Amino acid sequence: ASLTCAPVHVADDAAPRHLVIVEDITARREMEERLRLSEERHRLLADNAIDVILTLDLNGRYSYVSPSVQRLRGYTVDEAMQQSIGDVLTAESFAIADAYLSGLKASLAAGQPLAPFHEELEQRCKDGSTVWTDVTASPLVSADGSTVELLGVTRDISERKRYERKLRQASASAEAANAAKSDFLAHMSHEIRTPMN
């Protein structure tokens, strides 16, 4: 229960009087506890995820980065929180992300629906290398429509990118070998036909 007490002054009465309000806050306390547990559950899930989970504003500033960022990019959470997306992404990937953020701002100003994001982006690591990631983001809007935050998930796809590159190289080599074989056969056919003529 919540108890509020305030003195009340009555001009014609010498005895002190008080206004006391007793309010049952059981439902509010239960709701606050459920909200606290829900937030704690989501924080534990995000903190222990393999993928990097993050939230950021429309200016590309992070408000949350999960600890898995250290495995992915080598930065601690505190270091990653100080970075902007311009610091994180390579120039080509930044152009893609920046265009999306600009589009979100325009959609928000025009009162249009906010589109989700899904791209493969190259991120900078602390050791100077880069890592290819599959990035998805969904805009979250406050009830009054004034605040927008992006909830993003970043997954390491470097191994898949390496495999794709090897596959492209093998395909290019096979095509070159096939072209060489065709040239050889055409040349040999010509060499065989010429003396016969």
Short mmCIF file of C-alpha atoms in Angstrom, two decimals:
data_model
loop_
_atom_site.label_atom_id
_atom_site.label_comp_id
_atom_site.label_asym_id
_atom_site.label_seq_id
_atom_site.Cartn_x
_atom_site.Cartn_y
_atom_site.Cartn_z
CA ALA A 1 0.00 0.00 0.00
CA SER A 2 1.03 3.59 -0.60
CA LEU A 3 0.32 6.06 2.20
CA THR A 4 0.21 9.84 1.67
CA CYS A 5 -0.45 12.23 4.54
CA ALA A 6 -0.75 16.04 4.45
CA PRO A 7 -1.86 18.56 7.08
CA VAL A 8 -5.13 20.38 6.41
CA HIS A 9 -5.70 23.82 7.88
CA VAL A 10 -9.26 24.74 8.78
CA ALA A 11 -9.72 28.38 9.82
CA ASP A 12 -12.41 27.85 12.51
CA ASP A 13 -11.01 24.66 14.09
CA ALA A 14 -8.09 24.66 16.51
CA ALA A 15 -7.56 20.90 16.40
CA PRO A 16 -5.00 19.79 13.79
CA ARG A 17 -6.41 17.82 10.87
CA HIS A 18 -4.69 15.59 8.33
CA LEU A 19 -5.68 14.24 4.97
CA VAL A 20 -4.56 10.63 4.59
CA ILE A 21 -4.74 8.74 1.28
CA VAL A 22 -4.17 5.00 1.24
CA GLU A 23 -3.74 3.47 -2.22
CA ASP A 24 -3.48 -0.20 -3.12
CA ILE A 25 -0.41 -0.49 -5.40
CA THR A 26 -0.25 -4.27 -5.57
CA ALA A 27 -1.06 -4.37 -9.29
CA ARG A 28 1.50 -1.67 -10.08
CA ARG A 29 4.21 -3.49 -8.09
CA GLU A 30 3.43 -6.77 -9.87
CA MET A 31 3.63 -5.04 -13.24
CA GLU A 32 6.95 -3.40 -12.32
CA GLU A 33 8.33 -6.78 -11.24
CA ARG A 34 7.19 -8.43 -14.47
CA LEU A 35 8.80 -5.62 -16.46
CA ARG A 36 12.03 -5.95 -14.47
CA LEU A 37 12.13 -9.72 -15.06
CA SER A 38 11.40 -9.26 -18.76
CA GLU A 39 14.20 -6.68 -19.12
CA GLU A 40 16.59 -8.93 -17.20
CA ARG A 41 15.67 -11.93 -19.36
CA HIS A 42 16.24 -9.99 -22.58
CA ARG A 43 19.50 -8.55 -21.28
CA LEU A 44 20.76 -12.06 -20.39
CA LEU A 45 19.81 -13.36 -23.83
CA ALA A 46 21.56 -10.47 -25.57
CA ASP A 47 24.63 -10.62 -23.32
CA ASN A 48 25.12 -14.33 -24.01
CA ALA A 49 24.28 -14.45 -27.71
CA ILE A 50 26.88 -15.52 -30.27
CA ASP A 51 25.70 -12.85 -32.70
CA VAL A 52 26.29 -9.22 -31.79
CA ILE A 53 23.05 -7.60 -30.66
CA LEU A 54 22.94 -3.83 -30.59
CA THR A 55 20.72 -0.80 -30.40
CA LEU A 56 21.51 2.57 -31.95
CA ASP A 57 19.85 5.88 -32.75
CA LEU A 58 19.24 7.39 -36.18
CA ASN A 59 22.57 9.21 -36.00
CA GLY A 60 24.45 5.92 -35.78
CA ARG A 61 25.34 6.15 -32.08
CA TYR A 62 25.12 2.95 -30.04
CA SER A 63 23.05 2.69 -26.86
CA TYR A 64 23.75 -1.03 -26.35
CA VAL A 65 26.29 -3.50 -27.75
CA SER A 66 26.41 -7.13 -26.59
CA PRO A 67 29.68 -8.60 -25.24
CA SER A 68 30.03 -10.85 -28.32
CA VAL A 69 31.44 -7.78 -30.12
CA GLN A 70 34.79 -8.68 -28.56
CA ARG A 71 34.81 -12.09 -30.30
CA LEU A 72 33.73 -10.57 -33.60
CA ARG A 73 35.80 -7.38 -33.80
CA GLY A 74 38.22 -7.45 -30.85
CA TYR A 75 36.77 -4.36 -29.14
CA THR A 76 35.43 -4.36 -25.60
CA VAL A 77 31.84 -3.27 -25.07
CA ASP A 78 33.02 0.09 -23.69
CA GLU A 79 35.26 0.67 -26.72
CA ALA A 80 32.49 -0.32 -29.14
CA MET A 81 29.99 1.97 -27.40
CA GLN A 82 32.27 4.95 -28.12
CA GLN A 83 32.31 4.23 -31.86
CA SER A 84 29.89 5.44 -34.49
CA ILE A 85 28.89 3.35 -37.49
CA GLY A 86 31.36 5.44 -39.50
CA ASP A 87 34.14 4.11 -37.24
CA VAL A 88 32.88 0.53 -37.48
CA LEU A 89 32.16 0.10 -41.19
CA THR A 90 34.43 0.30 -44.22
CA ALA A 91 33.69 3.19 -46.60
CA GLU A 92 31.57 1.11 -49.00
CA SER A 93 29.55 -0.46 -46.21
CA PHE A 94 29.13 2.88 -44.44
CA ALA A 95 27.60 4.37 -47.60
CA ILE A 96 24.95 1.60 -47.58
CA ALA A 97 24.14 2.04 -43.86
CA ASP A 98 24.17 5.84 -44.07
CA ALA A 99 21.73 5.79 -47.01
CA TYR A 100 19.40 3.57 -44.96
CA LEU A 101 19.56 5.93 -41.93
CA SER A 102 18.88 8.93 -44.18
CA GLY A 103 15.91 7.10 -45.69
CA LEU A 104 14.59 6.33 -42.20
CA LYS A 105 14.80 9.99 -41.20
CA ALA A 106 12.96 11.02 -44.37
CA SER A 107 10.26 8.37 -43.82
CA LEU A 108 9.85 9.45 -40.19
CA ALA A 109 9.51 13.13 -41.19
CA ALA A 110 6.93 12.22 -43.86
CA GLY A 111 4.98 9.97 -41.49
CA GLN A 112 5.63 6.92 -43.67
CA PRO A 113 6.24 3.35 -42.46
CA LEU A 114 9.82 2.59 -41.43
CA ALA A 115 11.49 -0.16 -43.43
CA PRO A 116 13.72 -2.85 -41.89
CA PHE A 117 17.35 -3.30 -43.00
CA HIS A 118 19.19 -6.40 -44.24
CA GLU A 119 22.62 -6.19 -45.89
CA GLU A 120 26.07 -7.75 -45.87
CA LEU A 121 28.49 -5.20 -44.46
CA GLU A 122 32.25 -5.21 -43.91
CA GLN A 123 33.31 -4.13 -40.42
CA ARG A 124 36.69 -3.02 -39.10
CA CYS A 125 38.42 -5.05 -36.37
CA LYS A 126 40.72 -3.77 -33.67
CA ASP A 127 43.73 -5.57 -35.20
CA GLY A 128 43.27 -3.71 -38.50
CA SER A 129 41.61 -6.59 -40.37
CA THR A 130 38.00 -6.59 -41.52
CA VAL A 131 35.16 -9.05 -41.08
CA TRP A 132 32.14 -9.60 -43.31
CA THR A 133 28.83 -9.59 -41.46
CA ASP A 134 25.18 -10.17 -42.20
CA VAL A 135 23.36 -7.24 -40.56
CA THR A 136 19.65 -6.95 -39.90
CA ALA A 137 18.00 -4.02 -38.16
CA SER A 138 14.44 -3.16 -37.24
CA PRO A 139 13.21 0.29 -36.23
CA LEU A 140 11.49 0.56 -32.86
CA VAL A 141 9.19 3.57 -32.39
CA SER A 142 7.98 4.89 -29.05
CA ALA A 143 4.22 4.97 -28.37
CA ASP A 144 4.00 8.70 -29.13
CA GLY A 145 6.11 8.31 -32.29
CA SER A 146 8.82 10.68 -31.11
CA THR A 147 11.70 8.29 -30.47
CA VAL A 148 13.17 5.82 -32.90
CA GLU A 149 15.79 3.27 -32.02
CA LEU A 150 17.19 0.51 -34.20
CA LEU A 151 17.53 -3.03 -32.87
CA GLY A 152 20.22 -4.81 -34.86
CA VAL A 153 21.76 -8.25 -35.08
CA THR A 154 25.19 -8.79 -36.64
CA ARG A 155 26.37 -12.27 -37.68
CA ASP A 156 29.87 -13.21 -38.83
CA ILE A 157 29.77 -14.51 -42.42
CA SER A 158 33.51 -14.33 -43.18
CA GLU A 159 33.80 -18.08 -43.69
CA ARG A 160 30.92 -18.08 -46.14
CA LYS A 161 32.47 -15.13 -48.01
CA ARG A 162 35.80 -16.99 -48.26
CA TYR A 163 34.00 -20.06 -49.61
CA GLU A 164 32.12 -17.93 -52.17
CA ARG A 165 35.38 -16.29 -53.28
CA LYS A 166 37.04 -19.70 -53.75
CA LEU A 167 34.00 -20.92 -55.65
CA ARG A 168 34.14 -17.88 -57.98
CA GLN A 169 37.88 -18.43 -58.53
CA ALA A 170 37.32 -22.12 -59.31
CA SER A 171 34.49 -21.22 -61.69
CA ALA A 172 36.68 -18.63 -63.44
CA SER A 173 39.49 -21.20 -63.74
CA ALA A 174 37.08 -23.77 -65.19
CA GLU A 175 35.77 -21.24 -67.69
CA ALA A 176 39.32 -20.30 -68.72
CA ALA A 177 40.24 -23.97 -69.13
CA ASN A 178 37.10 -24.55 -71.19
CA ALA A 179 37.92 -21.56 -73.40
CA ALA A 180 41.50 -22.81 -73.84
CA LYS A 181 40.19 -26.27 -74.80
CA SER A 182 37.81 -24.74 -77.34
CA ASP A 183 40.63 -22.62 -78.82
CA PHE A 184 42.90 -25.66 -79.00
CA LEU A 185 40.27 -27.78 -80.72
CA ALA A 186 39.45 -25.02 -83.20
CA HIS A 187 43.16 -24.55 -83.99
CA MET A 188 43.75 -28.31 -84.35
CA SER A 189 40.69 -28.68 -86.57
CA HIS A 190 42.04 -25.93 -88.80
CA GLU A 191 45.51 -27.53 -88.87
CA ILE A 192 44.04 -30.91 -89.81
CA ARG A 193 41.71 -29.50 -92.51
CA THR A 194 44.35 -27.29 -94.19
CA PRO A 195 46.68 -30.11 -95.49
CA MET A 196 43.67 -32.15 -96.57
CA ASN A 197 42.42 -29.27 -98.72
#
